[in-house]
XYZ file of C-alpha atoms in Angstrom:
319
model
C 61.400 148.587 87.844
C 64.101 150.560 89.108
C 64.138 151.213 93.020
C 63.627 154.796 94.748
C 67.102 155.194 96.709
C 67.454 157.086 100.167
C 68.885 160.092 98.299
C 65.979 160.443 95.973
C 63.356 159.958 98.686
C 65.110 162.917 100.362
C 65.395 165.320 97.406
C 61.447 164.367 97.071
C 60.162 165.513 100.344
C 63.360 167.059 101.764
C 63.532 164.790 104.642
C 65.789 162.586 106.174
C 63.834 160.843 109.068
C 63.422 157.922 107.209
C 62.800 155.316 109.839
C 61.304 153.086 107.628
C 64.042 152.667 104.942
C 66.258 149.689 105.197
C 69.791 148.767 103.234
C 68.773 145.839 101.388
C 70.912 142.895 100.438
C 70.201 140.299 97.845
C 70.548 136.932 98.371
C 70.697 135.284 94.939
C 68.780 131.725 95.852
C 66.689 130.720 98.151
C 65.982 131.145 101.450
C 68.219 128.825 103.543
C 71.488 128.419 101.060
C 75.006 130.169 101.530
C 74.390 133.256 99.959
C 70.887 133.899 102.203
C 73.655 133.053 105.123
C 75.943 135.576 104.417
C 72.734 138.272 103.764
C 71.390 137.523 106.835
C 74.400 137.473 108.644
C 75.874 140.583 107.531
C 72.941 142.690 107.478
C 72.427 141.507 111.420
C 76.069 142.708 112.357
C 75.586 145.871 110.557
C 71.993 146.799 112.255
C 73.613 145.407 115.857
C 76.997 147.645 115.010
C 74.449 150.561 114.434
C 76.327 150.924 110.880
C 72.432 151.032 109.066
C 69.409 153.071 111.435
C 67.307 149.391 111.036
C 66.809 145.965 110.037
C 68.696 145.728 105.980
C 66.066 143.885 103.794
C 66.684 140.755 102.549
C 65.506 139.816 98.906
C 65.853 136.421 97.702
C 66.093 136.500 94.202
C 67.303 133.055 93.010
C 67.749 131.790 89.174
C 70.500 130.896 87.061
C 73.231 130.160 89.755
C 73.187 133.997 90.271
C 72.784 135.228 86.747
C 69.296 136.729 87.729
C 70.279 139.043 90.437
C 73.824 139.719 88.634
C 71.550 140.665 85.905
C 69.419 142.565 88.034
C 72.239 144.749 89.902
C 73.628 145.645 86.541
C 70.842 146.360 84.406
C 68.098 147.995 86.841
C 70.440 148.545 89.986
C 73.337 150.216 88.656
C 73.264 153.334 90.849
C 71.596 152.829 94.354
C 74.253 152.901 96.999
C 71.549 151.509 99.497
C 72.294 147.728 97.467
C 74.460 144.839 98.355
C 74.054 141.582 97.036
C 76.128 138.172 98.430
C 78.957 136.403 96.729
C 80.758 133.787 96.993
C 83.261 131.283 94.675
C 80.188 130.553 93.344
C 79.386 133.875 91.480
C 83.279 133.704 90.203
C 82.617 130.732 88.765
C 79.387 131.496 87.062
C 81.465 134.584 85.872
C 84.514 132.472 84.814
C 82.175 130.781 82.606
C 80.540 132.979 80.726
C 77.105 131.684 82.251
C 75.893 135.166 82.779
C 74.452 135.772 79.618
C 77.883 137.590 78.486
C 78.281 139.066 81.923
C 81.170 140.570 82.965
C 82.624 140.812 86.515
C 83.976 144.307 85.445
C 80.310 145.488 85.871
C 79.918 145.314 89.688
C 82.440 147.099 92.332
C 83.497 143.873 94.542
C 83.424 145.283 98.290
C 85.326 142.390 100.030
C 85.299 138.483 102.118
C 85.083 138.164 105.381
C 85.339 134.270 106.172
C 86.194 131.144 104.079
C 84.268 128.423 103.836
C 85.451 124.814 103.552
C 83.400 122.596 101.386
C 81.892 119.810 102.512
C 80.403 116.074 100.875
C 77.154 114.688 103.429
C 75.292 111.554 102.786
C 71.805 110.922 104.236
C 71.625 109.539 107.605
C 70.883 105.623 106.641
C 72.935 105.804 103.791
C 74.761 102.874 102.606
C 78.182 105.076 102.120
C 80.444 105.226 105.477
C 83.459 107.086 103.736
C 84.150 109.231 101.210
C 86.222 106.479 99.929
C 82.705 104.301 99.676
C 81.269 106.908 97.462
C 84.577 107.547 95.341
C 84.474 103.314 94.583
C 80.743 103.561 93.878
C 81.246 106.090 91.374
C 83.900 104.193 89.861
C 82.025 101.486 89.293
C 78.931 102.868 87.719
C 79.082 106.934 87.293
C 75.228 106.529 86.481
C 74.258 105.235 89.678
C 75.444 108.049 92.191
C 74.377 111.364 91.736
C 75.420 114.472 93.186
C 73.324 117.708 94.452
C 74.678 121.311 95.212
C 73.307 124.070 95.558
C 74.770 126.059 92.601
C 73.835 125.401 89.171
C 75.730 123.081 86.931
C 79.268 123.646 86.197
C 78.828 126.037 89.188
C 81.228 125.635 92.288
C 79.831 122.880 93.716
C 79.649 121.247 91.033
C 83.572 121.521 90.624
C 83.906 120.669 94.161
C 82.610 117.157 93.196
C 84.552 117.116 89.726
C 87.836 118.439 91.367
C 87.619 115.644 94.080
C 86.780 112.663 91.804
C 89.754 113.931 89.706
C 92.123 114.131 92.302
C 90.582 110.113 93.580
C 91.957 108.757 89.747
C 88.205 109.315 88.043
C 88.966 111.681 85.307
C 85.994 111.061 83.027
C 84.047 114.467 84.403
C 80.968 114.394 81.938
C 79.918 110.672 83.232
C 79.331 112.309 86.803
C 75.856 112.669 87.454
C 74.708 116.199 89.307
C 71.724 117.656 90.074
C 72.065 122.078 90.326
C 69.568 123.624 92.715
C 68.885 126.861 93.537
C 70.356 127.141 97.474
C 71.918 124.044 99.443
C 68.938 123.790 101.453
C 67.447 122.141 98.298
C 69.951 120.011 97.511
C 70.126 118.362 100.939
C 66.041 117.768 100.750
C 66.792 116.189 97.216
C 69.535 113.706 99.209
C 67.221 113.068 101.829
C 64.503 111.934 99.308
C 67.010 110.086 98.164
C 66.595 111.282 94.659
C 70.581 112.638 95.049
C 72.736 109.753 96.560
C 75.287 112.411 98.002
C 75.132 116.320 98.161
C 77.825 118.688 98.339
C 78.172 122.018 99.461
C 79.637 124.186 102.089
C 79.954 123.864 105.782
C 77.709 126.970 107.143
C 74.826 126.050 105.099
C 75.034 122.404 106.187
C 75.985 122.857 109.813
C 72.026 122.828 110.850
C 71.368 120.034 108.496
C 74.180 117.866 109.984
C 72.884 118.864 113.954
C 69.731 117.926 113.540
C 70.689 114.666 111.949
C 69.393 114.477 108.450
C 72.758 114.146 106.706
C 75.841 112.376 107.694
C 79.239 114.385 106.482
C 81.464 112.156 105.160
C 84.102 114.747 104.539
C 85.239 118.415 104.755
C 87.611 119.695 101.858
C 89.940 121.877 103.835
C 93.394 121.621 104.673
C 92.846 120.651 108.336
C 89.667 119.731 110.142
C 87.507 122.251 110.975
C 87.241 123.688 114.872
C 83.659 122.835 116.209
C 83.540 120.066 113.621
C 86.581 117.617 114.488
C 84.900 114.239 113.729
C 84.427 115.085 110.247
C 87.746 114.191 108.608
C 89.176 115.970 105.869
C 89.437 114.376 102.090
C 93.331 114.142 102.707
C 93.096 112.243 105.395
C 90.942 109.811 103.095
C 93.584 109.771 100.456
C 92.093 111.841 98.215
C 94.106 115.552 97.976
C 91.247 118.052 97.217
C 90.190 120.902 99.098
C 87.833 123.314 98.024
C 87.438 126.984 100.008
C 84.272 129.032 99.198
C 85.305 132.843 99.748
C 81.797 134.607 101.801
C 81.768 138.508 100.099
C 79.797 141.250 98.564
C 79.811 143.401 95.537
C 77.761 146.623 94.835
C 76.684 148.635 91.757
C 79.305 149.939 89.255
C 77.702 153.390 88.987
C 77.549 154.206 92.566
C 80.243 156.882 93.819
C 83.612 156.273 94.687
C 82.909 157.213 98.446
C 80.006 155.341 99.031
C 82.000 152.263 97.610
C 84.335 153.048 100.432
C 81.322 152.956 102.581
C 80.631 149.209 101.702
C 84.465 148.614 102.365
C 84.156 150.181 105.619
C 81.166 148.557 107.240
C 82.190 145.296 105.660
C 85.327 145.862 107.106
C 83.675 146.418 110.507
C 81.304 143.250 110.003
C 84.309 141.207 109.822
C 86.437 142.836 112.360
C 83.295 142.430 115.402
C 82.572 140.106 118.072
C 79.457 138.760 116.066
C 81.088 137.819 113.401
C 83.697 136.022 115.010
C 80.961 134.010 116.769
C 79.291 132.770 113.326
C 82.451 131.907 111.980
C 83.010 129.679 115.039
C 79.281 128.112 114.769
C 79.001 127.735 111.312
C 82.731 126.347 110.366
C 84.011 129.466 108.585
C 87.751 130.207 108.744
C 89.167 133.935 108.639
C 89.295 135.110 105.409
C 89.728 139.036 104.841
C 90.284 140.720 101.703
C 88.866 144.539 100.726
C 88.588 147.144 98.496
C 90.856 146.875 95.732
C 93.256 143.868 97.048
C 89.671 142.229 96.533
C 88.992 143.352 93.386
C 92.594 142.146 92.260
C 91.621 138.774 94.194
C 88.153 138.210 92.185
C 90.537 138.686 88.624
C 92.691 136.228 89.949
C 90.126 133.941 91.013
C 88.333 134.389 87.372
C 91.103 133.081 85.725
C 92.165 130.187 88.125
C 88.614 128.947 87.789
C 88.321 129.448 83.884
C 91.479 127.026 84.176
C 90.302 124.597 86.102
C 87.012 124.330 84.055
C 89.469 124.123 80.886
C 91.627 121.018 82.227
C 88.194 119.028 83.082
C 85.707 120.461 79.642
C 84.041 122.163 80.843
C 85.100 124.952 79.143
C 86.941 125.127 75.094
């Protein structure tokens, strides 16, 4: 069903006083993952900045590590300029793939990042693993007896994450790791919990409320340095094992919206990143500056494609 935009609400009763009309942003998984974070995040900025007249809508539309609102956007979606949906390394990935259903990344306009975030490997609290070095020998030892959940679908960025790491620790047989894809990290950590997932992996903002409240343990944070607000979780490097693993926080829009409301998106993303707000949840959530727009980003996301469709080459994923 394709949605009635602002514009053709107003050419239909000639109004503008729409007080109930809201932006809307798509997060594509479940409530509680990284890409609901960065919806509800930016669309709270915006409304507090007084970019949008009220509260922007979030939709959760989760299914095929993004594939169903990517699918969505392009095929129903194409036109409204009151639609943003969140992206991360993630929906590169996906993209980089081919998992998309023969997607393209040419079929979206890609707005721009506003904060990086590091990934991260947690344990559950009892667990028997006190390092990431632990987990690395367990692996070793029996692939089939440690699995791995994340919160993107398989062969999806966390998923490399995990294969990148236990590459760089001296494993290098990548289709012997066990790992469960979820729809949204807030599954994965209940499926590590249950213990049905032995470790989970994912990034730091959507795991910062798991780790305060105690039901996971982080073992480590794949970043260059340890994170501010987060310095007793110690990096993979320091563990001997060089991986790190940044997941880019962004949006992207229609193709077939205009070339000035594109600019729009850059602008109030822009804005988003630029305020007070948004300086705080990158502070609280473990997010490092990260700011890329318009067409540097667009050039950034081709770049990305190809690193990724690399990556996924040199472990089989991909032919």
């Amino acid at each position: 069903m394709k949605t009635i935009t602002r514009a053709a609400i107003v050419a239909l009763t000639g109004s503008v006083a729409l007080p109930a009309f809201a932006e809307e942003c798509i997060a594509p998984a479940n409530p509680g993952g990284g890409w609901d974070f960065t919806c509800r995040q930016i669309g709270r900025i915006m409304t507090e900045l007084e970019l949008v007249p009220n509260m922007v809508q979030v939709t959760n539309m989760a299914g095929a590590g993004g594939g169903v609102a990517y699918t969505h956007v392009v095929g129903d979606r194409n036109e409204d300029p009151e639609v943003f949906v969140a992206a991360s390394s993630a929906t590169t990935t996906r993209l980089a793939q081919n998992a998309f259903a023969g997607a393209t990344a040419d079929q979206v306009r890609w707005v721009g990042t506003i904060g990086g975030d590091p990934g991260v490997i947690v344990v559950a609290q009892d667990s028997e693993f006190e390092s990431l070095n632990d987990l690395v020998e367990a692996v070793k030892e029996d692939p089939s007896a440690v699995a791995f959940a994340g919160g993107s679908a398989v062969g999806g960025f966390d998923h490399l994450k995990v294969l990148m790491m236990l590459d760089a620790a001296g494993f290098e047989d990548a289709r012997a790791v066990k790992y469960i894809g979820l729809d949204g990290g807030a599954d994965a950590i209940t499926q590590t919990v249950g213990g049905f997932a032995q470790a989970m992996t994912g990034d730091l903002s959507e795991i910062t409320g798991f780790i305060a409240s105690g039901d996971v343990r982080p073992i480590a944070v794949l970043s260059e340095e340890r994170v501010p607000g987060f310095e007793d979780v110690p990096t993979a490097k320091e563990q001997g094992i060089d991986s790190v693993a940044m997941n880019w926080r962004g949006v992207y829009v229609p193709k077939g919206i205009s070339d000035e409301e594109y600019d729009k998106w850059v602008d109030w993303l822009r804005q988003v990143g630029e305020s007070e707000q948004w300086q705080t949840v990158m502070t609280e959530n473990g997010l490092a500056p990260y700011d890329i727009f318009g067409a540097d980003f667009e050039e950034f996301v081709a770049e990305n494609i190809a690193q990724i469709q690399d990556v996924s080459k040199e472990i089989g994923l991909l032919q």
